[in-house]
PDB file of C-alpha atoms and ligand atoms in Angstrom:
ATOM      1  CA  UNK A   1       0.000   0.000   0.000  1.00  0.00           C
ATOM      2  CA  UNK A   2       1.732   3.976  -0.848  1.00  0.00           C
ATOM      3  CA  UNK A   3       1.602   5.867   2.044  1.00  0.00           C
ATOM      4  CA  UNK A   4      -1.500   7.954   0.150  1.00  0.00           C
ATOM      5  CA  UNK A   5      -3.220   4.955   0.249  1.00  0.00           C
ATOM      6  CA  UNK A   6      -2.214   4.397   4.147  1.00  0.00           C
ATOM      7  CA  UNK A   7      -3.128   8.084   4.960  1.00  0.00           C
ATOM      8  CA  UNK A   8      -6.535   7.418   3.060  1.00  0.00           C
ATOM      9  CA  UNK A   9      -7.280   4.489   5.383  1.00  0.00           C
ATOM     10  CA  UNK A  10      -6.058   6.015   8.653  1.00  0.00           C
ATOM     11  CA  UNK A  11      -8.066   9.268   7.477  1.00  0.00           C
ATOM     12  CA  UNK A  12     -11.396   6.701   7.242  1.00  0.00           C
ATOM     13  CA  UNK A  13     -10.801   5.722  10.568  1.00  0.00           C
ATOM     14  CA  UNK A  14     -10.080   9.156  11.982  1.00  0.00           C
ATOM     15  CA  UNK A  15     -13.848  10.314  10.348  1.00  0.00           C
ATOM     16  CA  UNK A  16     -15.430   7.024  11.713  1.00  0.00           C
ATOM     17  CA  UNK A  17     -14.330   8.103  15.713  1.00  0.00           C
ATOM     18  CA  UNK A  18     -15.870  11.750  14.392  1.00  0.00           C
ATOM     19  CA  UNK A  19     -18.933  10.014  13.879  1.00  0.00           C
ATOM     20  CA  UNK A  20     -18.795   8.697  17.308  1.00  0.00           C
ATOM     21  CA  UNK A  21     -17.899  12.417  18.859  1.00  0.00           C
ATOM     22  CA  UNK A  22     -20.995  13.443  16.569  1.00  0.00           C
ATOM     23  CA  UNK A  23     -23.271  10.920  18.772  1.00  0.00           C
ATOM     24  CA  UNK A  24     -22.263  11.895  21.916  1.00  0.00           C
ATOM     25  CA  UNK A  25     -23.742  15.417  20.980  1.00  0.00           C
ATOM     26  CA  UNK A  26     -20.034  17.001  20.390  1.00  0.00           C
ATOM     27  CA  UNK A  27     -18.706  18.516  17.175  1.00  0.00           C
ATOM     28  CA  UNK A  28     -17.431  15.739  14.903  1.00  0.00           C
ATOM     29  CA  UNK A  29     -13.849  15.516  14.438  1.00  0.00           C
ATOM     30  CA  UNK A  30     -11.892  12.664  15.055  1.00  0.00           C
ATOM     31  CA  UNK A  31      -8.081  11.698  15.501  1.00  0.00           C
ATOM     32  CA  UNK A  32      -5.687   8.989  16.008  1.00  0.00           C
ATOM     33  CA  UNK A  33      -1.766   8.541  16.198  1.00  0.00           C
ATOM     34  CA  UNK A  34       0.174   6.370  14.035  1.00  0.00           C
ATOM     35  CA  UNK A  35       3.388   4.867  14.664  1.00  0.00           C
ATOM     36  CA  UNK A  36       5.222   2.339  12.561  1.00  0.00           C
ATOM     37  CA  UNK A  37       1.767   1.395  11.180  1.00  0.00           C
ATOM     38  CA  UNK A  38       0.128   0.908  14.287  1.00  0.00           C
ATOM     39  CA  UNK A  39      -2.386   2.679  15.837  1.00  0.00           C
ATOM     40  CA  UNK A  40      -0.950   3.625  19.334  1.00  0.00           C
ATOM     41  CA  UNK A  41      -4.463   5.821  20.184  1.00  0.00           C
ATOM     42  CA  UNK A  42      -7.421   7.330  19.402  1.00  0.00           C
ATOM     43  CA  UNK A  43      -9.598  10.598  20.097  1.00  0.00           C
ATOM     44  CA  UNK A  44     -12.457  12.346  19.584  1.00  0.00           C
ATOM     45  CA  UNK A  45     -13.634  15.880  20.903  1.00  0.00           C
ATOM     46  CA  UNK A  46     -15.191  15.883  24.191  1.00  0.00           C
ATOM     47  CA  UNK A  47     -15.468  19.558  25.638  1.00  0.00           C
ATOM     48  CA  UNK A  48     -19.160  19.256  26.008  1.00  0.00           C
ATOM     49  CA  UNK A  49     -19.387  16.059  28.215  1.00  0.00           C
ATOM     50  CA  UNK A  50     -16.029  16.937  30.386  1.00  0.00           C
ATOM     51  CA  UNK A  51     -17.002  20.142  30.059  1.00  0.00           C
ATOM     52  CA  UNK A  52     -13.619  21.254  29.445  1.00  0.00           C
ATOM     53  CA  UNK A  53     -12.153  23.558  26.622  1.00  0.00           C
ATOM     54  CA  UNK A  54      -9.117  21.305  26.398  1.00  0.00           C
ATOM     55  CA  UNK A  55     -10.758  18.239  25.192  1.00  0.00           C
ATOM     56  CA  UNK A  56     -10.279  18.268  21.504  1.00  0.00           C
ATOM     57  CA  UNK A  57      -9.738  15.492  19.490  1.00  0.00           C
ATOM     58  CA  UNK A  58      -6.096  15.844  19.029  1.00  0.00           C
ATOM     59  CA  UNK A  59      -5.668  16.451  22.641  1.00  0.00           C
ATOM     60  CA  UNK A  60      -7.531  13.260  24.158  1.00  0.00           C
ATOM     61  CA  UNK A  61      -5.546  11.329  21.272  1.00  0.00           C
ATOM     62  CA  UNK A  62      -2.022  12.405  22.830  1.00  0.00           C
ATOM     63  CA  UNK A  63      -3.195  12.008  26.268  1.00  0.00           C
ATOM     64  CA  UNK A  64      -3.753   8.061  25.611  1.00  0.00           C
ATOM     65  CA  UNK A  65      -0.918   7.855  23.426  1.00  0.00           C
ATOM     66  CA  UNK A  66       1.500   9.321  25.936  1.00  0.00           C
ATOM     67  CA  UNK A  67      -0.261   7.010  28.442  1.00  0.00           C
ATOM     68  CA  UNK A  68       0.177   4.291  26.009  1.00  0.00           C
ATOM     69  CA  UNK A  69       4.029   4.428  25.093  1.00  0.00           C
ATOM     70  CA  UNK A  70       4.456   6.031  28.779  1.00  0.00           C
ATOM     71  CA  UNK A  71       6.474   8.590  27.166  1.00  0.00           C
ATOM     72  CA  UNK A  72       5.038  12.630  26.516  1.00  0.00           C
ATOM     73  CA  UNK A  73       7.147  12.963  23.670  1.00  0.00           C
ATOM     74  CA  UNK A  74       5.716  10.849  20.871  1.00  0.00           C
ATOM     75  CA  UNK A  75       8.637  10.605  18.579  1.00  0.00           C
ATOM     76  CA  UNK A  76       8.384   9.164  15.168  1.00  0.00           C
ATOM     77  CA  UNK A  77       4.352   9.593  15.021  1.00  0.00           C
ATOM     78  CA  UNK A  78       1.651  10.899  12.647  1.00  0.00           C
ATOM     79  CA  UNK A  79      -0.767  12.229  13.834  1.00  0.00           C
ATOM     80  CA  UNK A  80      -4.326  12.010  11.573  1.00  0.00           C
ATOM     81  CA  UNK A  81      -7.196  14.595  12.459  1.00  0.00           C
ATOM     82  CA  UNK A  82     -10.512  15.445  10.330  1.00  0.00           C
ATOM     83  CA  UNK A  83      -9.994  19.069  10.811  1.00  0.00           C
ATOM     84  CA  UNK A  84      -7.420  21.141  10.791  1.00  0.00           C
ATOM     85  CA  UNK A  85      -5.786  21.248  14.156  1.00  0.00           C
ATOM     86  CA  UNK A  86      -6.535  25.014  16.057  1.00  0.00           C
ATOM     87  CA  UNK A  87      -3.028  27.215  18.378  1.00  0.00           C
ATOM     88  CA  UNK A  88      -3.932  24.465  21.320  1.00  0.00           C
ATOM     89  CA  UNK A  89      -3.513  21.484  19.986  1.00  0.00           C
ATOM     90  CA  UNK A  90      -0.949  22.516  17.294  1.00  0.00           C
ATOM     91  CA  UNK A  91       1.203  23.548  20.695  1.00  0.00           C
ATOM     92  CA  UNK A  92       0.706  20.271  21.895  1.00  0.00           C
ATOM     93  CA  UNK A  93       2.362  18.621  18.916  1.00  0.00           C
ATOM     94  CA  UNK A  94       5.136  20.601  18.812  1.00  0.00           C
ATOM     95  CA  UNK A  95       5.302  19.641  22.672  1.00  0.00           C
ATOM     96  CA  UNK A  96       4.683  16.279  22.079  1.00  0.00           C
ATOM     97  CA  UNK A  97       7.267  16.381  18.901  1.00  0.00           C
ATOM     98  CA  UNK A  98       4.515  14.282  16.858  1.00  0.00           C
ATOM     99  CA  UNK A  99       6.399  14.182  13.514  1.00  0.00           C
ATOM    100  CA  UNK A 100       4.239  14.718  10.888  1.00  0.00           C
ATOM    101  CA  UNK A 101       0.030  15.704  10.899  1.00  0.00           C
ATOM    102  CA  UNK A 102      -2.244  14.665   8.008  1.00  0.00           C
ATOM    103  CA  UNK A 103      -5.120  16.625   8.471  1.00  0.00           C
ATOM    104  CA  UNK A 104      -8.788  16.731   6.498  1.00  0.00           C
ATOM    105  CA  UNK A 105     -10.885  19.922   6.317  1.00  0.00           C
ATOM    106  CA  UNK A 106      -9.238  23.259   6.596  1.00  0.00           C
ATOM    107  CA  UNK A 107     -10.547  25.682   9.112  1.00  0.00           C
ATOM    108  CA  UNK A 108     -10.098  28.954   8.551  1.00  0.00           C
ATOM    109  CA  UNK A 109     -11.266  30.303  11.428  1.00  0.00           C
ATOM    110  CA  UNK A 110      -8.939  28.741  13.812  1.00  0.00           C
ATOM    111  CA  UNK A 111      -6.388  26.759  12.052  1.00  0.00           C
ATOM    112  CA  UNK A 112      -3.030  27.040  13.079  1.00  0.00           C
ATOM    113  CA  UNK A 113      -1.542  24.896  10.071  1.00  0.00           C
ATOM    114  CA  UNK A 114      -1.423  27.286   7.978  1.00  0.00           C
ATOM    115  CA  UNK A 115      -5.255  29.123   7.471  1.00  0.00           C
ATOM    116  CA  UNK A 116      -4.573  31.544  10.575  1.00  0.00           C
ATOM    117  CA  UNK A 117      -1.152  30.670  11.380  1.00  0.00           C
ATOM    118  CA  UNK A 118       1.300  28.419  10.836  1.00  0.00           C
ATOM    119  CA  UNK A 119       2.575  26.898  14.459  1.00  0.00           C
ATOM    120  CA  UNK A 120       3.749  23.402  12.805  1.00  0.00           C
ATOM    121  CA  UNK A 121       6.552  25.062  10.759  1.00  0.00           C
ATOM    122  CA  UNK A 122       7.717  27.915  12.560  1.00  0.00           C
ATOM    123  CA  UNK A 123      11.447  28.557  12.481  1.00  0.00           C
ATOM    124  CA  UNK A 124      11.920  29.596  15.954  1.00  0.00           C
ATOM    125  CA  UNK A 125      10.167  26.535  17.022  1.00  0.00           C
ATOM    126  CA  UNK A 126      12.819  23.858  18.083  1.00  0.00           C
ATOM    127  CA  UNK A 127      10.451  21.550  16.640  1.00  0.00           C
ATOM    128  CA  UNK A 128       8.637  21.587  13.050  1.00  0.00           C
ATOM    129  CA  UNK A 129       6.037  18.993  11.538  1.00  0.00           C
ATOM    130  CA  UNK A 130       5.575  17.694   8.342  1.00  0.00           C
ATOM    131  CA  UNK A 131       1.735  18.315   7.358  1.00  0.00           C
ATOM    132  CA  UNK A 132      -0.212  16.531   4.661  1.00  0.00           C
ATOM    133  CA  UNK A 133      -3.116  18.200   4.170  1.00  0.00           C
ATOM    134  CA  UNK A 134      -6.401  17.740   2.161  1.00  0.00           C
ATOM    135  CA  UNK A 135      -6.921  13.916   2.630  1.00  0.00           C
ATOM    136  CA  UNK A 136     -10.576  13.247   1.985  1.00  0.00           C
ATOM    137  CA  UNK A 137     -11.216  17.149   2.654  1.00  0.00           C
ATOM    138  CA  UNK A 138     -14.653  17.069   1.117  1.00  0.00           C
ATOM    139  CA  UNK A 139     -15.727  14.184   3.174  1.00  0.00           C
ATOM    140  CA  UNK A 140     -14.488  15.366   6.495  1.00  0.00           C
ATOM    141  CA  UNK A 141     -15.765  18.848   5.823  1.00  0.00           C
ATOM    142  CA  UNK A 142     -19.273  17.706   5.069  1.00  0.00           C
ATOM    143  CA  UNK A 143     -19.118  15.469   8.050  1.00  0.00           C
ATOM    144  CA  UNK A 144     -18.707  19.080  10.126  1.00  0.00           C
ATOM    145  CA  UNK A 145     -21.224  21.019   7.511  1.00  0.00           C
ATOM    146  CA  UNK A 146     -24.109  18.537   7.714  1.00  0.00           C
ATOM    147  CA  UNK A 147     -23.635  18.695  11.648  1.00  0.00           C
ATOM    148  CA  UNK A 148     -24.098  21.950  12.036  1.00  0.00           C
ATOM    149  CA  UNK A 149     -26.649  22.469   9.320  1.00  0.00           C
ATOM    150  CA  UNK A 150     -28.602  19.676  11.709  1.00  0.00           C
ATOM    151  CA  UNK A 151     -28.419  21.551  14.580  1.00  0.00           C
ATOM    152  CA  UNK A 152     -29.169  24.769  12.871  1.00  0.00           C
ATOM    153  CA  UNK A 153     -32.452  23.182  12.358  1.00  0.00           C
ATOM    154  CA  UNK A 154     -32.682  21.512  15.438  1.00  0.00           C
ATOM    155  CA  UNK A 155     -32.264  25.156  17.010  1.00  0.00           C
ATOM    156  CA  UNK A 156     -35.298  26.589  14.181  1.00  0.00           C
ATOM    157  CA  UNK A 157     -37.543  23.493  15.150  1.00  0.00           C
ATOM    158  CA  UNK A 158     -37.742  24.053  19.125  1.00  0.00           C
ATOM    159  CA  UNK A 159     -37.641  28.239  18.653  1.00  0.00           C
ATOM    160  CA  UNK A 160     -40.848  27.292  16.430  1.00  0.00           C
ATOM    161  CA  UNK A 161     -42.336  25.071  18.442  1.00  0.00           C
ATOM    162  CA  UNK A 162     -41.611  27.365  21.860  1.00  0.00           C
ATOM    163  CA  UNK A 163     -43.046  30.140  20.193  1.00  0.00           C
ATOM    164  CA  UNK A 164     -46.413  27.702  19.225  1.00  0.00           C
ATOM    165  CA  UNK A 165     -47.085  26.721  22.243  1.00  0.00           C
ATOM    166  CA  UNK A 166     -46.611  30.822  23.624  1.00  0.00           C
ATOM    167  CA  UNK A 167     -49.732  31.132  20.951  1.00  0.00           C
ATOM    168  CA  UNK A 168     -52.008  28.550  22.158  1.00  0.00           C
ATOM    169  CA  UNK A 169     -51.386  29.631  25.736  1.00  0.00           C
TER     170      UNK A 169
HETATM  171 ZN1   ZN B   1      -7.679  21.917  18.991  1.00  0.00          ZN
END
């Protein structure tokens, strides 16, 4: 298998755990480290249910994998993750010295590999990524589109109904 093929499958598996972030009622995006073609962990964003800020996918995924290899730094990794990793968890990598990121959707509103900023190859850094990017971008961005289109209608349906039942009361 070439390693597009590889980050293909990994990238499958990354939107499958985004599915299951997407049924615990959290924003779908999914991630899971890679080392010598193993997968050492998995994540999937949780801020709403530990209600904590911290929780993205990236991060619970190099929380188990440091627990996993009992070591913070996670040398000779790649890290895969639907969406574009945001200035938190991009810190973490370079932290963690993941070695390369293959991400899915872009996010320009918080991406910090490349759309806003570009923390995984900063010179002054002591630590720089390679980043694949793109890998099944449409479907991982209409995993994240049709989630929030869902819950924009969600949000319609009860305003509609709360303001019904203000009529017939
Ligand atoms: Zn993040």
């Amino acid at each position: 298998m070439s390693q597009q093929q590889k980050d293909m499958e990994y990238m499958r598996q990354a939107i499958a755990l985004a599915a299951k972030a997407e049924q615990a009622g959290e924003v779908p995006v999914g991630a899971l480290l890679v080392k010598d073609d193993q997968v050492i962990a998995q994540g999937f964003n949780l801020n709403i249910c530990q209600h904590d800020a911290s929780a993205h996918a990236e991060m619970n995924c190099i929380r188990a994998a440091g627990q996993e290899l009992e070591n913070y730094r996670l040398l000779d990794t790649t890290l895969y993750v639907t969406l574009e990793p945001c200035a938190m968890c991009a810190g973490a990598m370079v932290h963690a010295r993941v070695g390369r990121l293959v991400y899915g959707a872009s996010d320009p509103k918080t991406g910090a590999a490349g759309s806003v900023i570009d923390l995984l190859n900063f010179d002054a850094f002591n630590h720089q990524l390679d980043v694949t990017s793109g890998v099944l971008a449409e479907e991982c961005a209409e995993q994240l589109s049709a989630f929030f289109r869902r819950r924009r209608q969600e949000k319609k349906a009860l305003k509609l109904a709360e303001k019904q039942q203000g009529l017939t009361e």
